[in-house]
């Protein structure tokens, strides 16, 4: 019984520590991405694949999903691609970046909202890889439902 009580007292501290780390990763990535989008001349071949592929905040699964989504989009429509940003799942975005509003450590999710555009919400799902939290899903990137739909809607 004593061990059970000790374990129960330890769990909230672990969740808090995970949330603190997950919050920071989600916030750092999302704000760096907004900064990237606002920087003139950073885009190559109409989409930021090189930046995404070299980003240390993202899982390999995220990177592969992003590349697949964008490649297929530009094959289907070489002028406009998707017509929206798959990471933000939107055409417009909060220019001033994001703040964390909630963390769900048990589901590895962080809820972000626009710093000045508070109705803009974004969920980041994280994954622990080699003792480091990384963004594994955001917007429609690495979203199984979207990927299934995308693969069913081929030209």
PDB file of C-alpha atoms in Angstrom:
ATOM      1  CA  UNK A   1       0.000   0.000   0.000  1.00  0.00           C
ATOM      2  CA  UNK A   2       2.834   2.367   0.867  1.00  0.00           C
ATOM      3  CA  UNK A   3       4.374   1.795  -2.586  1.00  0.00           C
ATOM      4  CA  UNK A   4       1.067   2.462  -4.311  1.00  0.00           C
ATOM      5  CA  UNK A   5       0.685   5.787  -2.517  1.00  0.00           C
ATOM      6  CA  UNK A   6       4.277   6.713  -3.392  1.00  0.00           C
ATOM      7  CA  UNK A   7       3.627   5.854  -7.039  1.00  0.00           C
ATOM      8  CA  UNK A   8       0.436   7.923  -7.140  1.00  0.00           C
ATOM      9  CA  UNK A   9       2.237  10.904  -5.638  1.00  0.00           C
ATOM     10  CA  UNK A  10       5.006  10.556  -8.231  1.00  0.00           C
ATOM     11  CA  UNK A  11       2.721  10.438 -11.319  1.00  0.00           C
ATOM     12  CA  UNK A  12       1.582  14.101 -11.307  1.00  0.00           C
ATOM     13  CA  UNK A  13       5.201  15.229 -11.105  1.00  0.00           C
ATOM     14  CA  UNK A  14       6.080  13.084 -14.128  1.00  0.00           C
ATOM     15  CA  UNK A  15       3.102  14.482 -16.067  1.00  0.00           C
ATOM     16  CA  UNK A  16       4.075  18.031 -15.126  1.00  0.00           C
ATOM     17  CA  UNK A  17       7.662  17.439 -16.248  1.00  0.00           C
ATOM     18  CA  UNK A  18       6.474  15.921 -19.534  1.00  0.00           C
ATOM     19  CA  UNK A  19       4.079  18.818 -20.108  1.00  0.00           C
ATOM     20  CA  UNK A  20       6.784  21.352 -19.459  1.00  0.00           C
ATOM     21  CA  UNK A  21       9.057  19.728 -22.054  1.00  0.00           C
ATOM     22  CA  UNK A  22       6.246  19.058 -24.554  1.00  0.00           C
ATOM     23  CA  UNK A  23       4.931  22.626 -24.224  1.00  0.00           C
ATOM     24  CA  UNK A  24       8.358  24.033 -24.990  1.00  0.00           C
ATOM     25  CA  UNK A  25       8.898  21.846 -28.057  1.00  0.00           C
ATOM     26  CA  UNK A  26       5.425  22.587 -29.488  1.00  0.00           C
ATOM     27  CA  UNK A  27       5.828  26.302 -28.814  1.00  0.00           C
ATOM     28  CA  UNK A  28       9.364  26.507 -30.180  1.00  0.00           C
ATOM     29  CA  UNK A  29       8.488  24.665 -33.381  1.00  0.00           C
ATOM     30  CA  UNK A  30       5.250  26.551 -34.075  1.00  0.00           C
ATOM     31  CA  UNK A  31       6.828  29.949 -33.496  1.00  0.00           C
ATOM     32  CA  UNK A  32       9.908  29.080 -35.564  1.00  0.00           C
ATOM     33  CA  UNK A  33       7.581  27.950 -38.344  1.00  0.00           C
ATOM     34  CA  UNK A  34       5.643  31.223 -38.254  1.00  0.00           C
ATOM     35  CA  UNK A  35       8.961  33.059 -38.387  1.00  0.00           C
ATOM     36  CA  UNK A  36       9.987  30.957 -41.371  1.00  0.00           C
ATOM     37  CA  UNK A  37       6.725  31.690 -43.189  1.00  0.00           C
ATOM     38  CA  UNK A  38       7.187  35.427 -42.663  1.00  0.00           C
ATOM     39  CA  UNK A  39      10.790  35.476 -43.964  1.00  0.00           C
ATOM     40  CA  UNK A  40      10.984  36.611 -47.604  1.00  0.00           C
ATOM     41  CA  UNK A  41      12.997  34.413 -49.946  1.00  0.00           C
ATOM     42  CA  UNK A  42      12.968  31.294 -47.768  1.00  0.00           C
ATOM     43  CA  UNK A  43      10.596  29.326 -49.986  1.00  0.00           C
ATOM     44  CA  UNK A  44      12.024  26.998 -52.604  1.00  0.00           C
ATOM     45  CA  UNK A  45       9.962  25.147 -55.188  1.00  0.00           C
ATOM     46  CA  UNK A  46       6.779  26.709 -53.729  1.00  0.00           C
ATOM     47  CA  UNK A  47       6.964  24.878 -50.391  1.00  0.00           C
ATOM     48  CA  UNK A  48       9.388  24.699 -47.462  1.00  0.00           C
ATOM     49  CA  UNK A  49      10.308  21.009 -47.689  1.00  0.00           C
ATOM     50  CA  UNK A  50      14.030  21.585 -47.111  1.00  0.00           C
ATOM     51  CA  UNK A  51      13.336  23.544 -43.932  1.00  0.00           C
ATOM     52  CA  UNK A  52      10.925  20.875 -42.673  1.00  0.00           C
ATOM     53  CA  UNK A  53      13.271  17.979 -43.480  1.00  0.00           C
ATOM     54  CA  UNK A  54      16.143  19.568 -41.558  1.00  0.00           C
ATOM     55  CA  UNK A  55      14.062  20.656 -38.566  1.00  0.00           C
ATOM     56  CA  UNK A  56      15.158  19.056 -35.288  1.00  0.00           C
ATOM     57  CA  UNK A  57      11.752  19.470 -33.618  1.00  0.00           C
ATOM     58  CA  UNK A  58      10.010  16.988 -35.940  1.00  0.00           C
ATOM     59  CA  UNK A  59       9.778  13.190 -36.078  1.00  0.00           C
ATOM     60  CA  UNK A  60      10.759  11.327 -39.217  1.00  0.00           C
ATOM     61  CA  UNK A  61       7.091  10.299 -39.590  1.00  0.00           C
ATOM     62  CA  UNK A  62       6.045  13.970 -39.614  1.00  0.00           C
ATOM     63  CA  UNK A  63       8.661  14.797 -42.251  1.00  0.00           C
ATOM     64  CA  UNK A  64       7.617  11.904 -44.492  1.00  0.00           C
ATOM     65  CA  UNK A  65       3.945  12.778 -44.151  1.00  0.00           C
ATOM     66  CA  UNK A  66       4.583  16.445 -44.964  1.00  0.00           C
ATOM     67  CA  UNK A  67       6.591  15.563 -48.050  1.00  0.00           C
ATOM     68  CA  UNK A  68       3.932  13.100 -49.264  1.00  0.00           C
ATOM     69  CA  UNK A  69       1.119  15.611 -48.762  1.00  0.00           C
ATOM     70  CA  UNK A  70       2.908  18.424 -50.558  1.00  0.00           C
ATOM     71  CA  UNK A  71       4.243  16.272 -53.397  1.00  0.00           C
ATOM     72  CA  UNK A  72       0.784  14.905 -54.125  1.00  0.00           C
ATOM     73  CA  UNK A  73      -0.771  18.367 -53.842  1.00  0.00           C
ATOM     74  CA  UNK A  74       1.572  19.880 -56.424  1.00  0.00           C
ATOM     75  CA  UNK A  75       1.087  16.910 -58.751  1.00  0.00           C
ATOM     76  CA  UNK A  76      -2.675  17.457 -58.546  1.00  0.00           C
ATOM     77  CA  UNK A  77      -2.464  21.266 -58.826  1.00  0.00           C
ATOM     78  CA  UNK A  78       0.918  22.632 -59.873  1.00  0.00           C
ATOM     79  CA  UNK A  79      -0.188  26.258 -59.403  1.00  0.00           C
ATOM     80  CA  UNK A  80      -1.732  26.202 -55.941  1.00  0.00           C
ATOM     81  CA  UNK A  81      -0.828  22.879 -54.342  1.00  0.00           C
ATOM     82  CA  UNK A  82      -3.132  22.382 -51.392  1.00  0.00           C
ATOM     83  CA  UNK A  83      -4.405  25.935 -51.204  1.00  0.00           C
ATOM     84  CA  UNK A  84      -3.712  25.954 -47.458  1.00  0.00           C
ATOM     85  CA  UNK A  85      -0.836  25.292 -45.099  1.00  0.00           C
ATOM     86  CA  UNK A  86      -0.992  21.659 -43.921  1.00  0.00           C
ATOM     87  CA  UNK A  87       0.909  22.308 -40.680  1.00  0.00           C
ATOM     88  CA  UNK A  88      -1.420  25.109 -39.602  1.00  0.00           C
ATOM     89  CA  UNK A  89      -4.455  23.628 -41.422  1.00  0.00           C
ATOM     90  CA  UNK A  90      -5.305  27.145 -42.583  1.00  0.00           C
ATOM     91  CA  UNK A  91      -4.602  29.772 -45.235  1.00  0.00           C
ATOM     92  CA  UNK A  92      -4.008  32.546 -42.711  1.00  0.00           C
ATOM     93  CA  UNK A  93      -2.110  32.332 -39.448  1.00  0.00           C
ATOM     94  CA  UNK A  94      -1.356  34.410 -36.362  1.00  0.00           C
ATOM     95  CA  UNK A  95       1.585  36.640 -37.314  1.00  0.00           C
ATOM     96  CA  UNK A  96       2.575  37.141 -33.686  1.00  0.00           C
ATOM     97  CA  UNK A  97       2.931  33.408 -33.022  1.00  0.00           C
ATOM     98  CA  UNK A  98       1.424  31.128 -30.417  1.00  0.00           C
ATOM     99  CA  UNK A  99       1.041  30.546 -26.702  1.00  0.00           C
ATOM    100  CA  UNK A 100       0.337  27.265 -24.933  1.00  0.00           C
ATOM    101  CA  UNK A 101      -3.112  27.023 -23.396  1.00  0.00           C
ATOM    102  CA  UNK A 102      -3.299  23.375 -22.352  1.00  0.00           C
ATOM    103  CA  UNK A 103      -1.275  20.189 -22.099  1.00  0.00           C
ATOM    104  CA  UNK A 104      -2.590  16.628 -21.973  1.00  0.00           C
ATOM    105  CA  UNK A 105       0.440  14.558 -21.007  1.00  0.00           C
ATOM    106  CA  UNK A 106      -1.414  11.237 -21.117  1.00  0.00           C
ATOM    107  CA  UNK A 107      -2.300  11.763 -24.797  1.00  0.00           C
ATOM    108  CA  UNK A 108       0.905  13.697 -25.575  1.00  0.00           C
ATOM    109  CA  UNK A 109      -1.007  16.717 -26.887  1.00  0.00           C
ATOM    110  CA  UNK A 110      -0.411  20.428 -26.506  1.00  0.00           C
ATOM    111  CA  UNK A 111      -3.077  22.991 -27.380  1.00  0.00           C
ATOM    112  CA  UNK A 112      -1.760  26.236 -28.825  1.00  0.00           C
ATOM    113  CA  UNK A 113      -3.632  29.405 -29.604  1.00  0.00           C
ATOM    114  CA  UNK A 114      -2.673  32.539 -31.446  1.00  0.00           C
ATOM    115  CA  UNK A 115      -0.969  35.093 -29.215  1.00  0.00           C
ATOM    116  CA  UNK A 116      -3.166  37.911 -30.515  1.00  0.00           C
ATOM    117  CA  UNK A 117      -5.608  35.833 -32.570  1.00  0.00           C
ATOM    118  CA  UNK A 118      -7.011  33.843 -29.652  1.00  0.00           C
ATOM    119  CA  UNK A 119      -9.653  32.026 -31.694  1.00  0.00           C
ATOM    120  CA  UNK A 120      -6.896  30.377 -33.789  1.00  0.00           C
ATOM    121  CA  UNK A 121      -6.297  26.974 -32.182  1.00  0.00           C
ATOM    122  CA  UNK A 122      -3.735  24.365 -33.108  1.00  0.00           C
ATOM    123  CA  UNK A 123      -3.080  20.952 -31.567  1.00  0.00           C
ATOM    124  CA  UNK A 124       0.409  19.490 -31.544  1.00  0.00           C
ATOM    125  CA  UNK A 125       0.793  15.790 -30.853  1.00  0.00           C
ATOM    126  CA  UNK A 126       4.230  14.808 -29.641  1.00  0.00           C
ATOM    127  CA  UNK A 127       6.262  11.626 -29.533  1.00  0.00           C
ATOM    128  CA  UNK A 128       9.245  10.763 -27.386  1.00  0.00           C
ATOM    129  CA  UNK A 129      12.199   9.684 -29.513  1.00  0.00           C
ATOM    130  CA  UNK A 130      15.548   8.890 -27.864  1.00  0.00           C
ATOM    131  CA  UNK A 131      14.478  10.667 -24.662  1.00  0.00           C
ATOM    132  CA  UNK A 132      13.514  13.808 -26.574  1.00  0.00           C
ATOM    133  CA  UNK A 133      10.009  15.123 -27.300  1.00  0.00           C
ATOM    134  CA  UNK A 134       9.337  15.835 -30.983  1.00  0.00           C
ATOM    135  CA  UNK A 135       6.289  17.073 -32.887  1.00  0.00           C
ATOM    136  CA  UNK A 136       4.696  14.058 -34.580  1.00  0.00           C
ATOM    137  CA  UNK A 137       1.412  15.587 -35.752  1.00  0.00           C
ATOM    138  CA  UNK A 138       0.177  19.110 -36.329  1.00  0.00           C
ATOM    139  CA  UNK A 139      -2.579  20.383 -38.578  1.00  0.00           C
ATOM    140  CA  UNK A 140      -3.248  17.670 -41.163  1.00  0.00           C
ATOM    141  CA  UNK A 141       0.361  16.473 -41.241  1.00  0.00           C
ATOM    142  CA  UNK A 142       0.549  12.875 -40.066  1.00  0.00           C
ATOM    143  CA  UNK A 143      -3.227  12.834 -39.546  1.00  0.00           C
ATOM    144  CA  UNK A 144      -4.425   9.363 -40.524  1.00  0.00           C
ATOM    145  CA  UNK A 145      -7.922  10.512 -41.502  1.00  0.00           C
ATOM    146  CA  UNK A 146      -6.597  13.234 -43.819  1.00  0.00           C
ATOM    147  CA  UNK A 147      -3.976  10.936 -45.351  1.00  0.00           C
ATOM    148  CA  UNK A 148      -6.584   8.247 -46.025  1.00  0.00           C
ATOM    149  CA  UNK A 149      -8.882  10.817 -47.639  1.00  0.00           C
ATOM    150  CA  UNK A 150      -6.006  12.244 -49.686  1.00  0.00           C
ATOM    151  CA  UNK A 151      -5.040   8.802 -50.985  1.00  0.00           C
ATOM    152  CA  UNK A 152      -8.662   8.081 -51.958  1.00  0.00           C
ATOM    153  CA  UNK A 153      -8.984  11.358 -53.890  1.00  0.00           C
ATOM    154  CA  UNK A 154      -6.363  10.888 -56.578  1.00  0.00           C
ATOM    155  CA  UNK A 155      -6.652  12.325 -60.069  1.00  0.00           C
TER     156      UNK A 155
END
